[in-house]
PDB file of C-alpha atoms in Angstrom:
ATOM      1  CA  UNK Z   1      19.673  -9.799  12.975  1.00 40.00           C
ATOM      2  CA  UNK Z   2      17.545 -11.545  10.009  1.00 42.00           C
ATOM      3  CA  UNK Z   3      18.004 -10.647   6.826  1.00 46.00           C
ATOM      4  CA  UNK Z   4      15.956  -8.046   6.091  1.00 49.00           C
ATOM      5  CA  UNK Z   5      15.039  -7.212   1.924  1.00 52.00           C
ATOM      6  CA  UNK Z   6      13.973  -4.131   0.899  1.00 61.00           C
ATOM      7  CA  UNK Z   7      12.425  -3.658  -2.206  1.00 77.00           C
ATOM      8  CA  UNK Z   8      10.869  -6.494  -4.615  1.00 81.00           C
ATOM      9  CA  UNK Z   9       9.399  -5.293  -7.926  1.00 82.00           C
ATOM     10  CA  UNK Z  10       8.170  -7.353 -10.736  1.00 83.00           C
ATOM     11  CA  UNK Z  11      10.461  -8.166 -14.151  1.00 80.00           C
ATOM     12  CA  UNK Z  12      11.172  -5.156 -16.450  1.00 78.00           C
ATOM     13  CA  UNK Z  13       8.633  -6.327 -19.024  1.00 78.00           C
ATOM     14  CA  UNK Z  14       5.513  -7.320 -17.050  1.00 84.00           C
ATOM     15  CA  UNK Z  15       2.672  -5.049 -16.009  1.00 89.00           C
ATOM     16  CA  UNK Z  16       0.793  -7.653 -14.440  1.00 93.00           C
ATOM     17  CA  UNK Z  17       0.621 -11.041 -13.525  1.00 92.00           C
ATOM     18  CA  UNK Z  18      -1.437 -13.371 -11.163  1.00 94.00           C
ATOM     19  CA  UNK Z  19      -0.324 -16.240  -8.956  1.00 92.00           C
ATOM     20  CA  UNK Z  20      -1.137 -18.657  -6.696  1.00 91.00           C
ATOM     21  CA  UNK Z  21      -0.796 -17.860  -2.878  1.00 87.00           C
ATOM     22  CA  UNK Z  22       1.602 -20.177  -2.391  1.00 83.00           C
ATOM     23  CA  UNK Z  23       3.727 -20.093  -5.591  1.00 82.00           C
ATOM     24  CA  UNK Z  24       7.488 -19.956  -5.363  1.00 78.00           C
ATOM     25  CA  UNK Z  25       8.678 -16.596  -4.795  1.00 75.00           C
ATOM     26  CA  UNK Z  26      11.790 -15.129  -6.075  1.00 72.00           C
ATOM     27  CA  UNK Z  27      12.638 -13.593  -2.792  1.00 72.00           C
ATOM     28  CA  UNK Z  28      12.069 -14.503   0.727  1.00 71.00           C
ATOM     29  CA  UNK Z  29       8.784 -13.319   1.359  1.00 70.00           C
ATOM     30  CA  UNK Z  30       9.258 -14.897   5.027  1.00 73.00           C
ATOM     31  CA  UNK Z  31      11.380 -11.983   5.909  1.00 84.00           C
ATOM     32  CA  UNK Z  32       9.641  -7.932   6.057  1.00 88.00           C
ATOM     33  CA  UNK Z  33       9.909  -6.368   2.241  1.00 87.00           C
ATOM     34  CA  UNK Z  34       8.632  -4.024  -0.043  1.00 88.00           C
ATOM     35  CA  UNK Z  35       7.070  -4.027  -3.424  1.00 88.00           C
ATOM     36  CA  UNK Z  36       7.104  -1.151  -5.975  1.00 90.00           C
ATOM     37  CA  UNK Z  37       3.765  -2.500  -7.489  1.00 93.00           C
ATOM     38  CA  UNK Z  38       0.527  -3.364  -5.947  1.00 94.00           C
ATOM     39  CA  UNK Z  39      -0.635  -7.116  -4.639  1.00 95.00           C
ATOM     40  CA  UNK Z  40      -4.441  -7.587  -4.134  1.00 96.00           C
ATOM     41  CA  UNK Z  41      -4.133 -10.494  -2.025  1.00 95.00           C
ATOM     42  CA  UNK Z  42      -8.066 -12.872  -2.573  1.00 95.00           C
ATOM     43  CA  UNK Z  43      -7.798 -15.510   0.091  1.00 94.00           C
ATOM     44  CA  UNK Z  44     -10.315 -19.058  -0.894  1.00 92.00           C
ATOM     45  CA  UNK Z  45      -9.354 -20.951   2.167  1.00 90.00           C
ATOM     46  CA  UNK Z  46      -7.495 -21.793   4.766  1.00 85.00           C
ATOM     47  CA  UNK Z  47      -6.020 -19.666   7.229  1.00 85.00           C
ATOM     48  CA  UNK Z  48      -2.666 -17.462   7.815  1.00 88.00           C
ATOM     49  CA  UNK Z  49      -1.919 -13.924   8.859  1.00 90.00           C
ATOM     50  CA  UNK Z  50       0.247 -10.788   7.364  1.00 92.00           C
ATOM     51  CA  UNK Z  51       1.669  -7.594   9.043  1.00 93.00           C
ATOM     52  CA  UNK Z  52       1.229  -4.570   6.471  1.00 93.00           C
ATOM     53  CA  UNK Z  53       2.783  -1.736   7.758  1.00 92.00           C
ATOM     54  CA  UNK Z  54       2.962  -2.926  11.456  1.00 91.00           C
ATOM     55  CA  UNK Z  55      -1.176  -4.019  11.799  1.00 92.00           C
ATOM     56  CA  UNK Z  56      -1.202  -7.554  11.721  1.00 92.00           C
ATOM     57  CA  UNK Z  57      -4.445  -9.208   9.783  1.00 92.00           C
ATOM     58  CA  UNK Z  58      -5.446 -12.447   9.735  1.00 90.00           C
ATOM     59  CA  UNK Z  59      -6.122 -14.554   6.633  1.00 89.00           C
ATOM     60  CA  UNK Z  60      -9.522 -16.343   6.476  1.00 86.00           C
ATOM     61  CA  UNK Z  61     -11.887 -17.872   3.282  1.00 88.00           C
ATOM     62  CA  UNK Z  62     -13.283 -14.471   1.771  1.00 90.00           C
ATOM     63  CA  UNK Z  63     -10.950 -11.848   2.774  1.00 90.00           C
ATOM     64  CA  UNK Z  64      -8.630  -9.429   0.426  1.00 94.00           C
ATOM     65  CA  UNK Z  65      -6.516  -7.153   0.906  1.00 95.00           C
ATOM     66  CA  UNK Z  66      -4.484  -4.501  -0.817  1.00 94.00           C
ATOM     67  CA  UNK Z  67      -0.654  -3.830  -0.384  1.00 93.00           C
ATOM     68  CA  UNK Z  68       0.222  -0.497  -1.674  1.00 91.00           C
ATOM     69  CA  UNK Z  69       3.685   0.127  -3.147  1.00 89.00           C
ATOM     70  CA  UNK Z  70       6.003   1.147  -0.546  1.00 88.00           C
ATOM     71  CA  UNK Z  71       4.694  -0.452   2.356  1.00 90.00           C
ATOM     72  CA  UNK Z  72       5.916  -2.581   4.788  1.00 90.00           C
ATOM     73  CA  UNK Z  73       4.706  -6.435   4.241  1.00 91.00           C
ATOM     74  CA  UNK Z  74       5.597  -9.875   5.667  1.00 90.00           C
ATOM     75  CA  UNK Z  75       3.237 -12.420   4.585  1.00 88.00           C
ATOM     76  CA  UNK Z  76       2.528 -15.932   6.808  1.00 87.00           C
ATOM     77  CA  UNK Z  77       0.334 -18.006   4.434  1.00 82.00           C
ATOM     78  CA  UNK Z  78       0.061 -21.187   6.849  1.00 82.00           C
ATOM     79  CA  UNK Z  79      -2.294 -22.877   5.091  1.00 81.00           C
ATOM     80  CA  UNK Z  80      -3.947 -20.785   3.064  1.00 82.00           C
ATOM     81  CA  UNK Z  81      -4.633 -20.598  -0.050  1.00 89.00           C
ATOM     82  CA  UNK Z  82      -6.308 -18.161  -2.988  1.00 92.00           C
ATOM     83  CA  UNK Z  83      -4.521 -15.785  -5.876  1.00 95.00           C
ATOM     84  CA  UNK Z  84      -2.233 -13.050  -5.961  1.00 95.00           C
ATOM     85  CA  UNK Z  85      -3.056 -10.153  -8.541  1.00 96.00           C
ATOM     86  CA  UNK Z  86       0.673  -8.027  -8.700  1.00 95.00           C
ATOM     87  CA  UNK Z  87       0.768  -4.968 -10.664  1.00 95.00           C
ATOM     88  CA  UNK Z  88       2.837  -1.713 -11.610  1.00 93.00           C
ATOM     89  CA  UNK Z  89       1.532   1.813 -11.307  1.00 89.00           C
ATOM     90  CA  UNK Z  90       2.084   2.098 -15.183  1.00 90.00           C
ATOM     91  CA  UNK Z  91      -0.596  -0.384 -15.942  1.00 92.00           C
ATOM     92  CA  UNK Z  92      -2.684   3.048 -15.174  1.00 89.00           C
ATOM     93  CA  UNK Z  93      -1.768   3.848 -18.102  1.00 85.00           C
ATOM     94  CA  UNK Z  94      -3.982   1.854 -19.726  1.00 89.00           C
ATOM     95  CA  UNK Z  95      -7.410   1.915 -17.408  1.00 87.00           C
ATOM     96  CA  UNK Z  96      -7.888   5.414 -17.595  1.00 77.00           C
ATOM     97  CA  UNK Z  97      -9.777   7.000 -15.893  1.00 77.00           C
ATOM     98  CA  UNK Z  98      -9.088   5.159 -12.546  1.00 82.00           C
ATOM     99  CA  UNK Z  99      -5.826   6.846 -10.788  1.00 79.00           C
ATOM    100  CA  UNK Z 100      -3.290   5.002  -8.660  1.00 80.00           C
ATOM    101  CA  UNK Z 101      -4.486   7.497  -6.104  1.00 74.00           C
ATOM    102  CA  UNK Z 102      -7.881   6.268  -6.418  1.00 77.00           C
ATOM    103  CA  UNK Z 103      -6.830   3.316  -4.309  1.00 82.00           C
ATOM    104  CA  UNK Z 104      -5.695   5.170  -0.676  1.00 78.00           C
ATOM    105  CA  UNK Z 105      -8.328   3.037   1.390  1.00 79.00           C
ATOM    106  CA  UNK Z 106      -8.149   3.467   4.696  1.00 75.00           C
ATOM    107  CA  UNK Z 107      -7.589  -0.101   5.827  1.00 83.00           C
ATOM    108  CA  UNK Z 108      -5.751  -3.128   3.937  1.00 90.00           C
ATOM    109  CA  UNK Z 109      -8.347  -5.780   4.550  1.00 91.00           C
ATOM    110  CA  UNK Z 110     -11.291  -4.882   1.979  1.00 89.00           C
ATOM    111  CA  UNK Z 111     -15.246  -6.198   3.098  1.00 83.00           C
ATOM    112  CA  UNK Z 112     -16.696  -7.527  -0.332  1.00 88.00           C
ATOM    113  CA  UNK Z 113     -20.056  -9.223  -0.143  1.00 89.00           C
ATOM    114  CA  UNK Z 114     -19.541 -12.605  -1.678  1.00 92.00           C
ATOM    115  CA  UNK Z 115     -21.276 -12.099  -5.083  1.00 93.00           C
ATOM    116  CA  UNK Z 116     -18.492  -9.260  -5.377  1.00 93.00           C
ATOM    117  CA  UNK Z 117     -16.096 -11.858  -4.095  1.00 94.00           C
ATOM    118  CA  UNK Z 118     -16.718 -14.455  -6.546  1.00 95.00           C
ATOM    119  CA  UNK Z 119     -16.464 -12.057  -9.217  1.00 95.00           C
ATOM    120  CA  UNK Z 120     -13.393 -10.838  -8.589  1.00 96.00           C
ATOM    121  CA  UNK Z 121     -12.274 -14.973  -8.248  1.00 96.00           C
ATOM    122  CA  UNK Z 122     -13.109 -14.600 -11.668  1.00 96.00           C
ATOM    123  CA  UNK Z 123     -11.502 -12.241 -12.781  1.00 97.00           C
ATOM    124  CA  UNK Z 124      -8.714 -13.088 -11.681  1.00 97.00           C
ATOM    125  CA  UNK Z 125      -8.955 -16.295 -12.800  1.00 96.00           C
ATOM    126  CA  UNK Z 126      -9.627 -14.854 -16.734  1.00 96.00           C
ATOM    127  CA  UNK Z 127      -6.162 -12.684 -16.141  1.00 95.00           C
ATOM    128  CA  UNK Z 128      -4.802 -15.301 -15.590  1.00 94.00           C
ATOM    129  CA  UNK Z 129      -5.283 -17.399 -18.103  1.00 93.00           C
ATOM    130  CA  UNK Z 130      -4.777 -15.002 -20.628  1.00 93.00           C
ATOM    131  CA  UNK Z 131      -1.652 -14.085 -19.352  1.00 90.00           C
ATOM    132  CA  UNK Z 132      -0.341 -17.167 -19.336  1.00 88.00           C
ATOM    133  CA  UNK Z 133      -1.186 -17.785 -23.268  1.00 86.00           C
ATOM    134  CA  UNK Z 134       1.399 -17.772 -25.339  1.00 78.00           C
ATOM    135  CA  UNK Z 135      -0.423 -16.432 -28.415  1.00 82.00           C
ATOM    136  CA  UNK Z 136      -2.200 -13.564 -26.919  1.00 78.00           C
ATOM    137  CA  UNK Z 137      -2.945 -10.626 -28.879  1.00 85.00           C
ATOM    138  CA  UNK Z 138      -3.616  -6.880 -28.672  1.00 85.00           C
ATOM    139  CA  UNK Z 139      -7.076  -7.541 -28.060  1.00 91.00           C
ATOM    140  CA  UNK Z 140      -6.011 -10.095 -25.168  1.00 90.00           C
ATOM    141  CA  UNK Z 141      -4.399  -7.467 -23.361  1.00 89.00           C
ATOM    142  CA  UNK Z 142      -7.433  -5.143 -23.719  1.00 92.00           C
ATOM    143  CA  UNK Z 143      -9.238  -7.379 -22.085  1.00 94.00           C
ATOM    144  CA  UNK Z 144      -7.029  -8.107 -19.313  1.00 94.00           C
ATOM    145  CA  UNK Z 145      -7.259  -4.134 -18.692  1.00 94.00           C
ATOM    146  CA  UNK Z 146     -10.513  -3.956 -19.069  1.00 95.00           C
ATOM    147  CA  UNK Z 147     -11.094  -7.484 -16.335  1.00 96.00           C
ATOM    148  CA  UNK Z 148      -8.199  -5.124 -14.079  1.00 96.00           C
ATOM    149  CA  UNK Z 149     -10.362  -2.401 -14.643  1.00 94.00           C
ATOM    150  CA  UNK Z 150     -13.814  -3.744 -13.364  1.00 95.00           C
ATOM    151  CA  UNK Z 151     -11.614  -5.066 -10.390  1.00 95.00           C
ATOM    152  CA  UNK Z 152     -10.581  -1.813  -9.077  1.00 93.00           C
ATOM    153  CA  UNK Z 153     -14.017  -0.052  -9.448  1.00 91.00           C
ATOM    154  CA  UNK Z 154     -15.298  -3.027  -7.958  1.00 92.00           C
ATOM    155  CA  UNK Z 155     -12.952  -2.469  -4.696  1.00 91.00           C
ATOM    156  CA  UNK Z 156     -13.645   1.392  -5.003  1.00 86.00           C
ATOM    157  CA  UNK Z 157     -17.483   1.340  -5.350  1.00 84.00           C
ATOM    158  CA  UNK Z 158     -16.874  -1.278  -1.798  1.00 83.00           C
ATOM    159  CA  UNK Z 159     -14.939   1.526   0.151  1.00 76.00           C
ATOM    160  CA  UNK Z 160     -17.400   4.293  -0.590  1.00 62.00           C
ATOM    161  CA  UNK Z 161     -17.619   6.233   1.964  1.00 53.00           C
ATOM    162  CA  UNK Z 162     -20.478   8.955   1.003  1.00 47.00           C
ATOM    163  CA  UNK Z 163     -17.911  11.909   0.782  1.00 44.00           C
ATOM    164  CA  UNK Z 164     -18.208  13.699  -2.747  1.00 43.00           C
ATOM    165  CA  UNK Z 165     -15.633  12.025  -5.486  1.00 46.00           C
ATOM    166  CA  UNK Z 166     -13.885  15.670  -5.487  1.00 52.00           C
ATOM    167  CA  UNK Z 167     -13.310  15.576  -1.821  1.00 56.00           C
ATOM    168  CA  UNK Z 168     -11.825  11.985  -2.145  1.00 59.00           C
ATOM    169  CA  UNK Z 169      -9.732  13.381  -5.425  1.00 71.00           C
ATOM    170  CA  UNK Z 170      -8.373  15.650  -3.568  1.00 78.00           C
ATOM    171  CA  UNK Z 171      -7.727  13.745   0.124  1.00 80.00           C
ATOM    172  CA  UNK Z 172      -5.951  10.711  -2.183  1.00 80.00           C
ATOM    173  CA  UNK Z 173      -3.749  13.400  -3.949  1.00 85.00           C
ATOM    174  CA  UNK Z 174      -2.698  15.066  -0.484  1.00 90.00           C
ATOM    175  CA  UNK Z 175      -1.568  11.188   0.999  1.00 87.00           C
ATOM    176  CA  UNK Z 176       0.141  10.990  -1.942  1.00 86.00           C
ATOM    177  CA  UNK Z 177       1.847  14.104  -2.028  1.00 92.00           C
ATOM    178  CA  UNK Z 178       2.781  13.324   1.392  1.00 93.00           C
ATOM    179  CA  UNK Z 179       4.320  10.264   0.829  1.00 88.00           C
ATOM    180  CA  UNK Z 180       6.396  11.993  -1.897  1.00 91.00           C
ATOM    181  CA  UNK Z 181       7.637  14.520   0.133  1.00 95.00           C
ATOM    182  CA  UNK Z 182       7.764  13.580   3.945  1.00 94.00           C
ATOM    183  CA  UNK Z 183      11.429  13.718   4.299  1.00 94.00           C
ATOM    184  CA  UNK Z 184      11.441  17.268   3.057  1.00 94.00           C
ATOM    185  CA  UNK Z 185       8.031  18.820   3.402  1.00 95.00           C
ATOM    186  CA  UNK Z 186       6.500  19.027   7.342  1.00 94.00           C
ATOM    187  CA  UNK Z 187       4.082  22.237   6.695  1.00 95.00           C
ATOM    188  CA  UNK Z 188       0.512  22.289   5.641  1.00 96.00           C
ATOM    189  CA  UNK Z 189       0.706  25.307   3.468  1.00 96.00           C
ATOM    190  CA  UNK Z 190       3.340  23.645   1.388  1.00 96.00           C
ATOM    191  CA  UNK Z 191       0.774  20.513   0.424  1.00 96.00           C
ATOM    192  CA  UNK Z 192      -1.714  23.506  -0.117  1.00 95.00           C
ATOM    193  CA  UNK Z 193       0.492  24.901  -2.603  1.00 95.00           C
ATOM    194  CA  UNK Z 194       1.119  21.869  -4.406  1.00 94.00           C
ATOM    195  CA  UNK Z 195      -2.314  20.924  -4.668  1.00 92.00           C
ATOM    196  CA  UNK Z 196      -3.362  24.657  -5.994  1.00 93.00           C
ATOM    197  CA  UNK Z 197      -5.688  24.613  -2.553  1.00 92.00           C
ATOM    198  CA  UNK Z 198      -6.328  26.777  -0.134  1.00 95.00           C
ATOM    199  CA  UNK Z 199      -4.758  25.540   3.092  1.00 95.00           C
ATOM    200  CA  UNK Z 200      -8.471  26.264   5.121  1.00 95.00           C
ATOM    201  CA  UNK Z 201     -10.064  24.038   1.832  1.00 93.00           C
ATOM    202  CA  UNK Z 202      -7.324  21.808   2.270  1.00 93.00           C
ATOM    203  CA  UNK Z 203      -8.191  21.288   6.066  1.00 94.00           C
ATOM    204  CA  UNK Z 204     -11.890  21.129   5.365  1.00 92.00           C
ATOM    205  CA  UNK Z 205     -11.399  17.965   3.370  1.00 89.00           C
ATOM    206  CA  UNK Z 206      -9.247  16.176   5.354  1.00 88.00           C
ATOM    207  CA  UNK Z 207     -11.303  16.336   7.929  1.00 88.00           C
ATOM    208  CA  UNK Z 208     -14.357  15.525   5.830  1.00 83.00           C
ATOM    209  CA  UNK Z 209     -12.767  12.689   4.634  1.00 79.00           C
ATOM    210  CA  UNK Z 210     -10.254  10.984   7.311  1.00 80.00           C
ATOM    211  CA  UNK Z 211     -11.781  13.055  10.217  1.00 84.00           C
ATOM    212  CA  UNK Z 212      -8.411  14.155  11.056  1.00 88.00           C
ATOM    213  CA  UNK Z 213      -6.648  17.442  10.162  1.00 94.00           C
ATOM    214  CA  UNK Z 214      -3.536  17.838   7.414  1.00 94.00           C
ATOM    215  CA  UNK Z 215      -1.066  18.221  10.225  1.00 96.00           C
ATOM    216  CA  UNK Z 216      -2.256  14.795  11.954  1.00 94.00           C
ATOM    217  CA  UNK Z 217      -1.890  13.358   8.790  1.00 93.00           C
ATOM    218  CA  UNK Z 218       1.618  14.649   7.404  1.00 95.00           C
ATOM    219  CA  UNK Z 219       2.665  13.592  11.056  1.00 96.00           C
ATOM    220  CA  UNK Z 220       1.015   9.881  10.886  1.00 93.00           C
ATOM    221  CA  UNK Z 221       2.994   9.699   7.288  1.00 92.00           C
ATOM    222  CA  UNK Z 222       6.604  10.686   8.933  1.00 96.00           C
ATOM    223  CA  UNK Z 223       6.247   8.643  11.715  1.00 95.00           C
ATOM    224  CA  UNK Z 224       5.254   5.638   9.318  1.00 93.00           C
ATOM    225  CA  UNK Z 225       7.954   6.224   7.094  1.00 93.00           C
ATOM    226  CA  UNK Z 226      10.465   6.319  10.026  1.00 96.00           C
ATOM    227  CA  UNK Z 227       8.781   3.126  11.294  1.00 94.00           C
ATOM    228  CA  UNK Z 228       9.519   0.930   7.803  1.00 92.00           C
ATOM    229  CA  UNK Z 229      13.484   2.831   7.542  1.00 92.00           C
ATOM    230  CA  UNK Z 230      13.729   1.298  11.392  1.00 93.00           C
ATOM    231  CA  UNK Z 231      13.018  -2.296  10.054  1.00 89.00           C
ATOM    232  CA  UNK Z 232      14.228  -2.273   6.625  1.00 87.00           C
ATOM    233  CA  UNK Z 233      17.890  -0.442   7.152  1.00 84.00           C
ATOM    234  CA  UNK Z 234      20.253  -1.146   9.263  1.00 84.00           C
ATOM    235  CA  UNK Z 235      21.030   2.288   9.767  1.00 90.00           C
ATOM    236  CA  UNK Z 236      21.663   4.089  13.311  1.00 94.00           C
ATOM    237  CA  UNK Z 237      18.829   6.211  14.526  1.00 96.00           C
ATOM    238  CA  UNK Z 238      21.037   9.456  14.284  1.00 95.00           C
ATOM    239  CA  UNK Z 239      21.787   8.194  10.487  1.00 95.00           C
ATOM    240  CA  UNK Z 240      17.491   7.650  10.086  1.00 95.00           C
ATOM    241  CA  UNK Z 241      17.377  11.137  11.968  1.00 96.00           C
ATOM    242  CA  UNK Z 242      19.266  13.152   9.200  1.00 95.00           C
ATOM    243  CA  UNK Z 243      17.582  11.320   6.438  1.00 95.00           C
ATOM    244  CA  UNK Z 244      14.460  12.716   7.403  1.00 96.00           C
ATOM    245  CA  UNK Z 245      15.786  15.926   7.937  1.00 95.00           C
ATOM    246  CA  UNK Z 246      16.050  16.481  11.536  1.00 96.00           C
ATOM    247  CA  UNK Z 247      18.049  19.280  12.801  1.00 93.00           C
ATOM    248  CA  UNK Z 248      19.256  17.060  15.360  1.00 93.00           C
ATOM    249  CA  UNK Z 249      19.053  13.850  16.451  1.00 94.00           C
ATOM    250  CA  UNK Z 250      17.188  14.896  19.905  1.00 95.00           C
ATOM    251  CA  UNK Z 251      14.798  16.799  18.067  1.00 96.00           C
ATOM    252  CA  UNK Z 252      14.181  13.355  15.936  1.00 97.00           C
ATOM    253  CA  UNK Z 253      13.722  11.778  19.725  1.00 96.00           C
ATOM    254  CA  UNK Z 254      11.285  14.415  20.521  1.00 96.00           C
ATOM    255  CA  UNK Z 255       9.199  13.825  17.583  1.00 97.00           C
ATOM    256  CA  UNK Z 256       8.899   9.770  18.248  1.00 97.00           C
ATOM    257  CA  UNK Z 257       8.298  10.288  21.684  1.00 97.00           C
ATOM    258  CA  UNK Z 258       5.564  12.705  21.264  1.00 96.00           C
ATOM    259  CA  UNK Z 259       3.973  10.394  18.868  1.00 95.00           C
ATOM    260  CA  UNK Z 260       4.263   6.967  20.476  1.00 95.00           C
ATOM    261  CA  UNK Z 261       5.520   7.589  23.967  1.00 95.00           C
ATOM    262  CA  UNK Z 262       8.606   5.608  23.232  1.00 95.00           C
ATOM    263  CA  UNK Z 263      12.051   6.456  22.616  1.00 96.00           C
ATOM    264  CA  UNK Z 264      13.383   5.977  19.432  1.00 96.00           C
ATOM    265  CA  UNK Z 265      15.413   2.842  19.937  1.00 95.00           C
ATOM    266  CA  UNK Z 266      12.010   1.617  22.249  1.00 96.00           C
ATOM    267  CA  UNK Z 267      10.476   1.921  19.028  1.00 95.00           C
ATOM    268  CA  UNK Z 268      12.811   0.337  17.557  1.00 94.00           C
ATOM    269  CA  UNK Z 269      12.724  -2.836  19.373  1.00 94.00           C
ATOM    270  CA  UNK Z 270       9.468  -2.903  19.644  1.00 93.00           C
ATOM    271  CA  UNK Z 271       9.082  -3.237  15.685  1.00 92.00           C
ATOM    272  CA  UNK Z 272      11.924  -5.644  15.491  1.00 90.00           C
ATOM    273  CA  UNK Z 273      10.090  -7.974  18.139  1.00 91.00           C
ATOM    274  CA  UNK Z 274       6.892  -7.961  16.525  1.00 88.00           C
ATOM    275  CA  UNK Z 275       7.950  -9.494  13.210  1.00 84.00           C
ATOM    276  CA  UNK Z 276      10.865 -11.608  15.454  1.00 78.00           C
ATOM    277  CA  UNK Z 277      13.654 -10.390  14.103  1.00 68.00           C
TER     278      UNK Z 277
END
């Protein structure tokens, strides 16, 4: 079997930086990884293609697209090319009041009309120059946050979709209490609780806003996660089984096969062959 890395972050120091879509990484990006920050990945020209989390997406002249922490990517640049805007969840921090959470969009590949396109070229172009001076100074960072900043609402006001901001507040807390909890929390009262909700309020806007219910969801999540611990670890599927919390391992079976209509190690190889490893 290839290889196979598991998590990339950025260096200790550095919130942020921006790079070229072909620059030289300091891990094999050829091989399925994970980053503990974000990518926004703006594509100029050329063409490529990139699995996140299993759907694969081409790479055309106008297209970006948003890797979320934790998930699954293997990027194919070909020949394109067009910047890469990394960044850790602590830069929040500083672009208050926009929340990490604020950024659960449904799909990876963002539609931007070109005028929002070419401003975000910008931007990124300005971050990256002043990162890149040597001399910068307090106010050189606040404007790098602020130029972050005007991104992200940018990409946020683009995936509107109608549903009050409270509803979407409260949907993009529940997928990320999810993804907190999966391998220990299966129940929909137990989100409700977390998020001080009623579990029938809970259910209203999950429907509202994914048009599926909590349970759907919390079972999408686990069968996700078990999908990226299949092609990142080399662990046996009665090893992935008790990580998540199984009672048993053909309970674990039962699960995948209701949800796919594969067994487990099906699954398996199924993932493995579609990024040819």
């Amino acid at each position: 079997m290839t290889e196979i890395m598991d998590i990339v972050s950025l260096p200790t120091e550095q919130l942020l930086s921006v790079e070229s879509l072909d620059y030289s990484n300091s891990y094999n990006y050829k091989t399925p990884h994970r980053h503990n920050y974000f990518e926004i990945i703006l594509v100029n020209e050329g063409e490529g293609h990139q699995f996140i989390d299993f759907q694969k997406y081409s790479l055309s002249k106008g297209s970006i697209y948003l890797v979320y922490p934790g998930q699954v990517h293997l990027l194919r640049r070909n020949q394109a090319n067009g910047l890469l805007l990394q960044f850790k969840k602590d830069i929040f921090e500083f672009i208050f009041p926009i929340r990490h959470y604020d950024l659960f969009f449904k799909q990876a590949e963002l539609k931007l009309k070109l005028k929002d396109f070419e401003l975000l070229h910008q931007l990124f172009k300005q971050i990256e120059i002043l990162n890149l001076n040597q001399d910068s100074t307090h106010l050189s960072f606040c404007k790098i946050y602020s130029y972050l900043e005007i991104i992200l609402i940018t990409l946020i006001e683009n995936q509107s979709t109608g549903v009050f901001f409270d509803q979407v507040n409260f949907s993009a807390k529940f997928i990320l209490a999810v993804g907190e909890n999966i391998k220990t929390k299966r129940k929909v009262v137990e989100y409700a609780e977390l998020l001080s909700l009623p579990k029938d309020k809970l259910t209203a806007i999950c429907k509202k806003t994914f048009g599926k219910t909590p349970l759907k969801i919390i079972h999408e999540e686990l069968l996700l996660e078990i999908k990226r611990e299949m092609i990142l670890n080399e662990a046996s599927l009665k090893e992935i089984s008790y990580d998540f919390n199984f009672n048993n391992p053909a309970n674990f079976s039962k699960f995948i096969k209701s949800n796919t209509g594969k067994s487990a190690s099906e699954l398996k190889a199924e993932l493995l062959t579609l990024y040819n490893l």
